[in-house]
Amino acid sequence: MPSPRRPRAARFRPSSSGVHLLSCRHVIDRLVRGAGLGAGDLVIDFGAGPGTITAPLAGTGARVIAVERDEAFVAVLRRRFADRPLVRVLPGDLRRLPLPRTEFAVVASIPFAVSTTLLRRLLTPVPARLTRAELVCEWGLARRLTAAHPRDLETAWWTARFELRLVRRIPASCFRPAPSVDAAHLRIRRRPGLDVATQAVLWSLLGAVHRQPDRPARRVLGDLVAHQRAGRLLRERGTDPATPAVEVPVGRWTGVAAALAATGAVSPPPLPRALRGER
């Protein structure tokens, strides 16, 4: 089947909402290849615009959902992919449109203004149905999300449950029109093996860390288990128990949470309602 004809760039004008269309083909190709999609996979392109990313996603054989709120772009998408049964165009706002109840991937150039809102919808809920993502987002946001030590509880929660990696910087010149700042290619992968019990312990533990970030890790953990055991758990994971809690890598706190959940050593409160299922 021949590829759908690609609309000319001149036909599209950014809306007053501040749309910046990704135009560098090599960046788009890296996003799609990085996702490793195949037949049977479900992938969402948020803010699909004229289908610049949607088209190569359709070429992978995956089932594609193109989400777009601009009525003119929706019309273009429907015409462009009318003969592609695996592409579904959904008009709506990515901040409110219901997410799939099955596992899915995301490959998208997301609007900078709503990036944090979308990430909350994707990375916060338990269980996490997002398996992987290749995203274009604002450079500063990507730097903050991939910092060695998360600066707040929300980012720590995401980092504990997903691997977040800054793949490369994307110059502003790769967009039409160019935004005022550069973008980044952010790669996200769900961490395996975190059951609900482990995540409940992890949430309590990370909450304690970020309430008293400068307190020694041994003492923070000692509020949940005996201090002697707390020190042992930390040392087993290569951490000095006297290290300030916030300086302990999140992955080590995840390991501690898994050990505690496996033995039933603690009985954390249920996860908050906001974390159970989509917000």
PDB file of C-alpha atoms in Angstrom:
ATOM      1  CA  MET A   1       0.000   0.000   0.000  1.00  0.00           C
ATOM      2  CA  PRO A   2       1.490   3.384  -0.922  1.00  0.00           C
ATOM      3  CA  SER A   3       2.179   5.795   1.894  1.00  0.00           C
ATOM      4  CA  PRO A   4      -0.415   8.524   2.413  1.00  0.00           C
ATOM      5  CA  ARG A   5       0.529  11.750   0.735  1.00  0.00           C
ATOM      6  CA  ARG A   6       2.201  14.059   3.221  1.00  0.00           C
ATOM      7  CA  PRO A   7       0.559  17.490   3.389  1.00  0.00           C
ATOM      8  CA  ARG A   8       2.812  20.407   2.545  1.00  0.00           C
ATOM      9  CA  ALA A   9       4.052  22.448   5.503  1.00  0.00           C
ATOM     10  CA  ALA A  10       2.655  25.630   4.016  1.00  0.00           C
ATOM     11  CA  ARG A  11      -0.875  24.323   4.391  1.00  0.00           C
ATOM     12  CA  PHE A  12      -0.686  24.461   8.174  1.00  0.00           C
ATOM     13  CA  ARG A  13      -0.562  27.485  10.378  1.00  0.00           C
ATOM     14  CA  PRO A  14       0.073  27.294  14.120  1.00  0.00           C
ATOM     15  CA  SER A  15      -3.020  28.118  16.127  1.00  0.00           C
ATOM     16  CA  SER A  16      -3.237  30.821  18.747  1.00  0.00           C
ATOM     17  CA  SER A  17      -2.643  28.155  21.416  1.00  0.00           C
ATOM     18  CA  GLY A  18       1.091  28.183  20.616  1.00  0.00           C
ATOM     19  CA  VAL A  19       1.492  25.040  18.497  1.00  0.00           C
ATOM     20  CA  HIS A  20       5.041  24.216  17.367  1.00  0.00           C
ATOM     21  CA  LEU A  21       5.197  21.422  14.789  1.00  0.00           C
ATOM     22  CA  LEU A  22       8.176  19.062  14.882  1.00  0.00           C
ATOM     23  CA  SER A  23       9.675  19.094  11.394  1.00  0.00           C
ATOM     24  CA  CYS A  24      13.067  17.313  11.550  1.00  0.00           C
ATOM     25  CA  ARG A  25      12.655  13.916   9.923  1.00  0.00           C
ATOM     26  CA  HIS A  26      15.703  12.379  11.623  1.00  0.00           C
ATOM     27  CA  VAL A  27      14.306  13.275  15.057  1.00  0.00           C
ATOM     28  CA  ILE A  28      10.935  11.716  14.218  1.00  0.00           C
ATOM     29  CA  ASP A  29      12.593   8.561  12.894  1.00  0.00           C
ATOM     30  CA  ARG A  30      14.619   8.170  16.109  1.00  0.00           C
ATOM     31  CA  LEU A  31      11.489   8.536  18.225  1.00  0.00           C
ATOM     32  CA  VAL A  32       9.648   5.844  16.302  1.00  0.00           C
ATOM     33  CA  ARG A  33      12.602   3.442  16.138  1.00  0.00           C
ATOM     34  CA  GLY A  34      13.310   3.933  19.832  1.00  0.00           C
ATOM     35  CA  ALA A  35       9.843   2.726  20.803  1.00  0.00           C
ATOM     36  CA  GLY A  36      10.457  -0.689  19.221  1.00  0.00           C
ATOM     37  CA  LEU A  37       6.824  -1.099  18.174  1.00  0.00           C
ATOM     38  CA  GLY A  38       5.331  -3.970  16.259  1.00  0.00           C
ATOM     39  CA  ALA A  39       2.081  -5.607  15.268  1.00  0.00           C
ATOM     40  CA  GLY A  40      -0.366  -5.800  18.153  1.00  0.00           C
ATOM     41  CA  ASP A  41       1.143  -2.936  20.152  1.00  0.00           C
ATOM     42  CA  LEU A  42      -1.018   0.040  21.071  1.00  0.00           C
ATOM     43  CA  VAL A  43       0.595   3.474  20.800  1.00  0.00           C
ATOM     44  CA  ILE A  44      -0.736   7.003  21.303  1.00  0.00           C
ATOM     45  CA  ASP A  45       0.424  10.124  19.499  1.00  0.00           C
ATOM     46  CA  PHE A  46      -0.677  13.033  21.709  1.00  0.00           C
ATOM     47  CA  GLY A  47      -1.027  16.360  19.925  1.00  0.00           C
ATOM     48  CA  ALA A  48      -0.825  14.635  16.538  1.00  0.00           C
ATOM     49  CA  GLY A  49      -1.192  17.809  14.474  1.00  0.00           C
ATOM     50  CA  PRO A  50      -1.132  16.942  10.748  1.00  0.00           C
ATOM     51  CA  GLY A  51       0.186  13.423  11.457  1.00  0.00           C
ATOM     52  CA  THR A  52       3.933  13.950  11.117  1.00  0.00           C
ATOM     53  CA  ILE A  53       4.628  11.323  13.791  1.00  0.00           C
ATOM     54  CA  THR A  54       1.390   9.387  13.264  1.00  0.00           C
ATOM     55  CA  ALA A  55       2.373   8.335   9.738  1.00  0.00           C
ATOM     56  CA  PRO A  56       5.645   6.556  10.615  1.00  0.00           C
ATOM     57  CA  LEU A  57       3.936   5.020  13.651  1.00  0.00           C
ATOM     58  CA  ALA A  58       1.325   3.550  11.311  1.00  0.00           C
ATOM     59  CA  GLY A  59       4.154   2.033   9.298  1.00  0.00           C
ATOM     60  CA  THR A  60       5.219  -0.126  12.265  1.00  0.00           C
ATOM     61  CA  GLY A  61       2.051  -2.211  12.155  1.00  0.00           C
ATOM     62  CA  ALA A  62       1.023  -1.062  15.643  1.00  0.00           C
ATOM     63  CA  ARG A  63      -2.457   0.165  16.480  1.00  0.00           C
ATOM     64  CA  VAL A  64      -2.211   3.953  16.596  1.00  0.00           C
ATOM     65  CA  ILE A  65      -4.408   6.457  18.406  1.00  0.00           C
ATOM     66  CA  ALA A  66      -3.883  10.025  17.168  1.00  0.00           C
ATOM     67  CA  VAL A  67      -5.156  12.536  19.737  1.00  0.00           C
ATOM     68  CA  GLU A  68      -5.716  16.088  18.540  1.00  0.00           C
ATOM     69  CA  ARG A  69      -7.936  18.925  19.764  1.00  0.00           C
ATOM     70  CA  ASP A  70      -7.578  21.365  16.840  1.00  0.00           C
ATOM     71  CA  GLU A  71     -10.577  20.829  14.535  1.00  0.00           C
ATOM     72  CA  ALA A  72      -8.637  21.677  11.375  1.00  0.00           C
ATOM     73  CA  PHE A  73      -5.931  19.144  12.184  1.00  0.00           C
ATOM     74  CA  VAL A  74      -8.551  16.539  13.090  1.00  0.00           C
ATOM     75  CA  ALA A  75     -10.074  16.920   9.636  1.00  0.00           C
ATOM     76  CA  VAL A  76      -6.642  16.549   8.026  1.00  0.00           C
ATOM     77  CA  LEU A  77      -5.860  13.447  10.072  1.00  0.00           C
ATOM     78  CA  ARG A  78      -9.143  11.797   9.159  1.00  0.00           C
ATOM     79  CA  ARG A  79      -8.576  12.381   5.456  1.00  0.00           C
ATOM     80  CA  ARG A  80      -4.938  11.377   5.591  1.00  0.00           C
ATOM     81  CA  PHE A  81      -5.532   8.080   7.384  1.00  0.00           C
ATOM     82  CA  ALA A  82      -8.955   7.198   6.033  1.00  0.00           C
ATOM     83  CA  ASP A  83      -7.529   4.053   4.413  1.00  0.00           C
ATOM     84  CA  ARG A  84      -5.509   2.999   7.488  1.00  0.00           C
ATOM     85  CA  PRO A  85      -7.794   0.855   9.696  1.00  0.00           C
ATOM     86  CA  LEU A  86      -5.138   0.628  12.430  1.00  0.00           C
ATOM     87  CA  VAL A  87      -5.113   4.406  12.885  1.00  0.00           C
ATOM     88  CA  ARG A  88      -7.862   5.894  15.032  1.00  0.00           C
ATOM     89  CA  VAL A  89      -8.244   9.669  15.250  1.00  0.00           C
ATOM     90  CA  LEU A  90      -9.631  10.928  18.562  1.00  0.00           C
ATOM     91  CA  PRO A  91     -10.596  14.589  18.815  1.00  0.00           C
ATOM     92  CA  GLY A  92     -10.170  15.940  22.317  1.00  0.00           C
ATOM     93  CA  ASP A  93      -7.962  17.488  24.946  1.00  0.00           C
ATOM     94  CA  LEU A  94      -5.102  15.243  26.085  1.00  0.00           C
ATOM     95  CA  ARG A  95      -5.576  16.568  29.622  1.00  0.00           C
ATOM     96  CA  ARG A  96      -9.039  15.003  29.885  1.00  0.00           C
ATOM     97  CA  LEU A  97      -9.437  12.339  27.227  1.00  0.00           C
ATOM     98  CA  PRO A  98      -9.762   8.887  28.897  1.00  0.00           C
ATOM     99  CA  LEU A  99      -6.639   6.743  28.619  1.00  0.00           C
ATOM    100  CA  PRO A 100      -6.732   3.087  27.523  1.00  0.00           C
ATOM    101  CA  ARG A 101      -7.486   0.469  30.178  1.00  0.00           C
ATOM    102  CA  THR A 102      -4.919  -1.842  28.635  1.00  0.00           C
ATOM    103  CA  GLU A 103      -1.153  -1.443  28.303  1.00  0.00           C
ATOM    104  CA  PHE A 104       0.041   1.134  25.799  1.00  0.00           C
ATOM    105  CA  ALA A 105       3.044   3.100  24.591  1.00  0.00           C
ATOM    106  CA  VAL A 106       3.341   6.788  23.732  1.00  0.00           C
ATOM    107  CA  VAL A 107       5.359   8.408  20.965  1.00  0.00           C
ATOM    108  CA  ALA A 108       4.646  12.108  20.686  1.00  0.00           C
ATOM    109  CA  SER A 109       5.868  15.672  20.560  1.00  0.00           C
ATOM    110  CA  ILE A 110       3.844  16.990  23.476  1.00  0.00           C
ATOM    111  CA  PRO A 111       2.830  20.628  23.891  1.00  0.00           C
ATOM    112  CA  PHE A 112       5.197  22.278  26.363  1.00  0.00           C
ATOM    113  CA  ALA A 113       2.370  24.029  28.218  1.00  0.00           C
ATOM    114  CA  VAL A 114       0.646  20.780  29.239  1.00  0.00           C
ATOM    115  CA  SER A 115       3.658  18.472  29.556  1.00  0.00           C
ATOM    116  CA  THR A 116       3.513  18.124  33.347  1.00  0.00           C
ATOM    117  CA  THR A 117      -0.235  17.474  33.282  1.00  0.00           C
ATOM    118  CA  LEU A 118       0.197  14.698  30.739  1.00  0.00           C
ATOM    119  CA  LEU A 119       3.135  13.156  32.598  1.00  0.00           C
ATOM    120  CA  ARG A 120       1.023  13.027  35.764  1.00  0.00           C
ATOM    121  CA  ARG A 121      -1.660  11.132  33.896  1.00  0.00           C
ATOM    122  CA  LEU A 122       0.887   8.677  32.477  1.00  0.00           C
ATOM    123  CA  LEU A 123       3.334   8.129  35.350  1.00  0.00           C
ATOM    124  CA  THR A 124       1.396   8.581  38.586  1.00  0.00           C
ATOM    125  CA  PRO A 125      -1.392   5.933  38.603  1.00  0.00           C
ATOM    126  CA  VAL A 126      -1.199   2.431  40.064  1.00  0.00           C
ATOM    127  CA  PRO A 127      -1.304   0.160  38.203  1.00  0.00           C
ATOM    128  CA  ALA A 128       0.776   1.857  35.510  1.00  0.00           C
ATOM    129  CA  ARG A 129      -0.557   0.960  32.070  1.00  0.00           C
ATOM    130  CA  LEU A 130       2.109   2.948  30.241  1.00  0.00           C
ATOM    131  CA  THR A 131       4.890   0.537  29.267  1.00  0.00           C
ATOM    132  CA  ARG A 132       7.222   2.897  27.403  1.00  0.00           C
ATOM    133  CA  ALA A 133       7.355   6.307  25.815  1.00  0.00           C
ATOM    134  CA  GLU A 134       9.493   8.339  23.433  1.00  0.00           C
ATOM    135  CA  LEU A 135       8.620  11.980  24.027  1.00  0.00           C
ATOM    136  CA  VAL A 136       9.658  15.385  22.802  1.00  0.00           C
ATOM    137  CA  CYS A 137       9.340  17.841  25.671  1.00  0.00           C
ATOM    138  CA  GLU A 138      10.876  21.103  26.863  1.00  0.00           C
ATOM    139  CA  TRP A 139      14.626  20.840  27.556  1.00  0.00           C
ATOM    140  CA  GLY A 140      14.510  22.236  31.084  1.00  0.00           C
ATOM    141  CA  LEU A 141      11.729  19.853  32.099  1.00  0.00           C
ATOM    142  CA  ALA A 142      13.663  16.844  30.786  1.00  0.00           C
ATOM    143  CA  ARG A 143      16.763  17.954  32.704  1.00  0.00           C
ATOM    144  CA  ARG A 144      14.771  18.249  35.944  1.00  0.00           C
ATOM    145  CA  LEU A 145      13.110  14.867  35.510  1.00  0.00           C
ATOM    146  CA  THR A 146      16.401  13.073  34.892  1.00  0.00           C
ATOM    147  CA  ALA A 147      18.441  14.744  37.650  1.00  0.00           C
ATOM    148  CA  ALA A 148      20.364  12.386  39.932  1.00  0.00           C
ATOM    149  CA  HIS A 149      18.285  13.405  42.960  1.00  0.00           C
ATOM    150  CA  PRO A 150      14.596  14.197  42.392  1.00  0.00           C
ATOM    151  CA  ARG A 151      13.680  17.548  43.861  1.00  0.00           C
ATOM    152  CA  ASP A 152      10.175  16.595  45.039  1.00  0.00           C
ATOM    153  CA  LEU A 153       8.021  13.611  45.992  1.00  0.00           C
ATOM    154  CA  GLU A 154       6.157  13.521  42.694  1.00  0.00           C
ATOM    155  CA  THR A 155       9.332  13.267  40.611  1.00  0.00           C
ATOM    156  CA  ALA A 156      10.775  10.682  43.016  1.00  0.00           C
ATOM    157  CA  TRP A 157       7.618   8.586  42.635  1.00  0.00           C
ATOM    158  CA  TRP A 158       7.922   8.678  38.860  1.00  0.00           C
ATOM    159  CA  THR A 159      11.635   7.890  38.925  1.00  0.00           C
ATOM    160  CA  ALA A 160      11.144   4.967  41.279  1.00  0.00           C
ATOM    161  CA  ARG A 161       8.623   3.305  38.990  1.00  0.00           C
ATOM    162  CA  PHE A 162       9.942   4.335  35.578  1.00  0.00           C
ATOM    163  CA  GLU A 163      13.373   4.735  34.050  1.00  0.00           C
ATOM    164  CA  LEU A 164      13.591   8.296  32.719  1.00  0.00           C
ATOM    165  CA  ARG A 165      16.473   9.021  30.353  1.00  0.00           C
ATOM    166  CA  LEU A 166      17.385  12.178  28.475  1.00  0.00           C
ATOM    167  CA  VAL A 167      18.409  10.842  25.079  1.00  0.00           C
ATOM    168  CA  ARG A 168      19.427  14.038  23.287  1.00  0.00           C
ATOM    169  CA  ARG A 169      18.833  17.746  22.924  1.00  0.00           C
ATOM    170  CA  ILE A 170      16.561  18.877  20.070  1.00  0.00           C
ATOM    171  CA  PRO A 171      17.260  22.388  18.743  1.00  0.00           C
ATOM    172  CA  ALA A 172      14.395  24.853  18.535  1.00  0.00           C
ATOM    173  CA  SER A 173      15.100  25.053  14.803  1.00  0.00           C
ATOM    174  CA  CYS A 174      13.535  21.575  14.439  1.00  0.00           C
ATOM    175  CA  PHE A 175      10.070  23.094  14.908  1.00  0.00           C
ATOM    176  CA  ARG A 176       7.751  25.271  12.817  1.00  0.00           C
ATOM    177  CA  PRO A 177       7.665  27.950  14.130  1.00  0.00           C
ATOM    178  CA  ALA A 178      10.685  27.680  16.409  1.00  0.00           C
ATOM    179  CA  PRO A 179       9.861  27.903  20.131  1.00  0.00           C
ATOM    180  CA  SER A 180      11.868  30.176  22.414  1.00  0.00           C
ATOM    181  CA  VAL A 181      13.690  27.212  24.032  1.00  0.00           C
ATOM    182  CA  ASP A 182      15.207  23.921  22.905  1.00  0.00           C
ATOM    183  CA  ALA A 183      13.460  20.602  23.378  1.00  0.00           C
ATOM    184  CA  ALA A 184      14.631  17.149  24.434  1.00  0.00           C
ATOM    185  CA  HIS A 185      14.063  13.537  23.491  1.00  0.00           C
ATOM    186  CA  LEU A 186      12.939  11.898  26.730  1.00  0.00           C
ATOM    187  CA  ARG A 187      12.813   8.089  26.929  1.00  0.00           C
ATOM    188  CA  ILE A 188      10.589   6.392  29.517  1.00  0.00           C
ATOM    189  CA  ARG A 189      10.466   2.704  30.430  1.00  0.00           C
ATOM    190  CA  ARG A 190       8.326   1.104  33.122  1.00  0.00           C
ATOM    191  CA  ARG A 191      10.367  -0.716  35.735  1.00  0.00           C
ATOM    192  CA  PRO A 192       9.393  -4.389  36.057  1.00  0.00           C
ATOM    193  CA  GLY A 193       8.471  -6.321  39.160  1.00  0.00           C
ATOM    194  CA  LEU A 194       6.865  -3.616  41.304  1.00  0.00           C
ATOM    195  CA  ASP A 195       3.672  -5.096  42.688  1.00  0.00           C
ATOM    196  CA  VAL A 196       1.025  -3.042  44.472  1.00  0.00           C
ATOM    197  CA  ALA A 197       2.321  -4.005  47.938  1.00  0.00           C
ATOM    198  CA  THR A 198       5.827  -2.826  47.067  1.00  0.00           C
ATOM    199  CA  GLN A 199       4.478   0.420  45.662  1.00  0.00           C
ATOM    200  CA  ALA A 200       2.456   1.077  48.811  1.00  0.00           C
ATOM    201  CA  VAL A 201       5.592   0.717  50.940  1.00  0.00           C
ATOM    202  CA  LEU A 202       7.560   2.797  48.446  1.00  0.00           C
ATOM    203  CA  TRP A 203       5.053   5.662  48.565  1.00  0.00           C
ATOM    204  CA  SER A 204       5.219   5.792  52.372  1.00  0.00           C
ATOM    205  CA  LEU A 205       8.995   5.621  52.307  1.00  0.00           C
ATOM    206  CA  LEU A 206       9.455   8.343  49.690  1.00  0.00           C
ATOM    207  CA  GLY A 207       6.947  10.527  51.520  1.00  0.00           C
ATOM    208  CA  ALA A 208       9.034  10.235  54.678  1.00  0.00           C
ATOM    209  CA  VAL A 209      12.207  11.038  52.727  1.00  0.00           C
ATOM    210  CA  HIS A 210      10.797  14.228  51.243  1.00  0.00           C
ATOM    211  CA  ARG A 211       9.251  15.408  54.508  1.00  0.00           C
ATOM    212  CA  GLN A 212      12.667  15.271  56.177  1.00  0.00           C
ATOM    213  CA  PRO A 213      15.196  15.272  53.322  1.00  0.00           C
ATOM    214  CA  ASP A 214      18.251  16.117  55.423  1.00  0.00           C
ATOM    215  CA  ARG A 215      17.600  13.512  58.083  1.00  0.00           C
ATOM    216  CA  PRO A 216      19.931  10.458  58.009  1.00  0.00           C
ATOM    217  CA  ALA A 217      18.537   7.637  55.891  1.00  0.00           C
ATOM    218  CA  ARG A 218      18.811   5.219  58.827  1.00  0.00           C
ATOM    219  CA  ARG A 219      16.530   7.375  60.950  1.00  0.00           C
ATOM    220  CA  VAL A 220      13.974   7.894  58.206  1.00  0.00           C
ATOM    221  CA  LEU A 221      13.796   4.155  57.598  1.00  0.00           C
ATOM    222  CA  GLY A 222      13.936   3.569  61.347  1.00  0.00           C
ATOM    223  CA  ASP A 223      10.486   5.113  61.651  1.00  0.00           C
ATOM    224  CA  LEU A 224       9.159   2.083  59.768  1.00  0.00           C
ATOM    225  CA  VAL A 225      11.390  -0.731  61.049  1.00  0.00           C
ATOM    226  CA  ALA A 226      13.886  -1.254  63.846  1.00  0.00           C
ATOM    227  CA  HIS A 227      16.953   0.983  63.518  1.00  0.00           C
ATOM    228  CA  GLN A 228      19.286  -2.011  63.472  1.00  0.00           C
ATOM    229  CA  ARG A 229      17.441  -3.558  60.559  1.00  0.00           C
ATOM    230  CA  ALA A 230      17.239  -0.198  58.815  1.00  0.00           C
ATOM    231  CA  GLY A 231      21.010   0.131  58.833  1.00  0.00           C
ATOM    232  CA  ARG A 232      21.441  -3.400  57.505  1.00  0.00           C
ATOM    233  CA  LEU A 233      18.957  -2.893  54.656  1.00  0.00           C
ATOM    234  CA  LEU A 234      20.747   0.258  53.574  1.00  0.00           C
ATOM    235  CA  ARG A 235      24.230  -1.229  53.786  1.00  0.00           C
ATOM    236  CA  GLU A 236      23.099  -4.260  51.750  1.00  0.00           C
ATOM    237  CA  ARG A 237      22.235  -1.821  48.981  1.00  0.00           C
ATOM    238  CA  GLY A 238      25.535   0.013  49.114  1.00  0.00           C
ATOM    239  CA  THR A 239      24.350   3.012  51.105  1.00  0.00           C
ATOM    240  CA  ASP A 240      25.927   4.537  54.187  1.00  0.00           C
ATOM    241  CA  PRO A 241      23.056   4.688  56.743  1.00  0.00           C
ATOM    242  CA  ALA A 242      24.207   8.168  57.780  1.00  0.00           C
ATOM    243  CA  THR A 243      23.661   9.596  54.285  1.00  0.00           C
ATOM    244  CA  PRO A 244      20.971  12.299  54.135  1.00  0.00           C
ATOM    245  CA  ALA A 245      17.801  10.553  53.016  1.00  0.00           C
ATOM    246  CA  VAL A 246      17.270  12.729  49.948  1.00  0.00           C
ATOM    247  CA  GLU A 247      20.776  11.885  48.656  1.00  0.00           C
ATOM    248  CA  VAL A 248      20.083   8.150  48.573  1.00  0.00           C
ATOM    249  CA  PRO A 249      19.370   7.153  44.938  1.00  0.00           C
ATOM    250  CA  VAL A 250      15.699   6.462  44.398  1.00  0.00           C
ATOM    251  CA  GLY A 251      16.466   3.011  43.012  1.00  0.00           C
ATOM    252  CA  ARG A 252      17.924   1.996  46.374  1.00  0.00           C
ATOM    253  CA  TRP A 253      14.781   3.112  48.182  1.00  0.00           C
ATOM    254  CA  THR A 254      12.842   0.987  45.695  1.00  0.00           C
ATOM    255  CA  GLY A 255      14.983  -2.009  46.628  1.00  0.00           C
ATOM    256  CA  VAL A 256      14.374  -1.376  50.324  1.00  0.00           C
ATOM    257  CA  ALA A 257      10.630  -1.128  49.700  1.00  0.00           C
ATOM    258  CA  ALA A 258      10.629  -4.413  47.777  1.00  0.00           C
ATOM    259  CA  ALA A 259      12.480  -6.172  50.612  1.00  0.00           C
ATOM    260  CA  LEU A 260      10.070  -4.837  53.223  1.00  0.00           C
ATOM    261  CA  ALA A 261       7.004  -5.746  51.161  1.00  0.00           C
ATOM    262  CA  ALA A 262       8.302  -9.269  50.504  1.00  0.00           C
ATOM    263  CA  THR A 263       8.643 -10.006  54.216  1.00  0.00           C
ATOM    264  CA  GLY A 264       5.531  -8.156  55.318  1.00  0.00           C
ATOM    265  CA  ALA A 265       7.691  -6.262  57.806  1.00  0.00           C
ATOM    266  CA  VAL A 266       5.606  -3.095  57.512  1.00  0.00           C
ATOM    267  CA  SER A 267       1.931  -2.388  56.993  1.00  0.00           C
ATOM    268  CA  PRO A 268       1.749   0.886  55.075  1.00  0.00           C
ATOM    269  CA  PRO A 269      -1.548   2.717  54.666  1.00  0.00           C
ATOM    270  CA  PRO A 270      -3.371   2.162  51.365  1.00  0.00           C
ATOM    271  CA  LEU A 271      -2.217   4.219  48.440  1.00  0.00           C
ATOM    272  CA  PRO A 272      -4.027   7.577  48.200  1.00  0.00           C
ATOM    273  CA  ARG A 273      -7.073   7.626  45.965  1.00  0.00           C
ATOM    274  CA  ALA A 274      -5.278   9.955  43.540  1.00  0.00           C
ATOM    275  CA  LEU A 275      -2.696   7.215  42.898  1.00  0.00           C
ATOM    276  CA  ARG A 276      -5.152   4.374  42.442  1.00  0.00           C
ATOM    277  CA  GLY A 277      -6.110   4.450  38.788  1.00  0.00           C
ATOM    278  CA  GLU A 278      -6.199   7.427  36.467  1.00  0.00           C
ATOM    279  CA  ARG A 279      -6.627  10.842  37.994  1.00  0.00           C
TER     280      ARG A 279
END
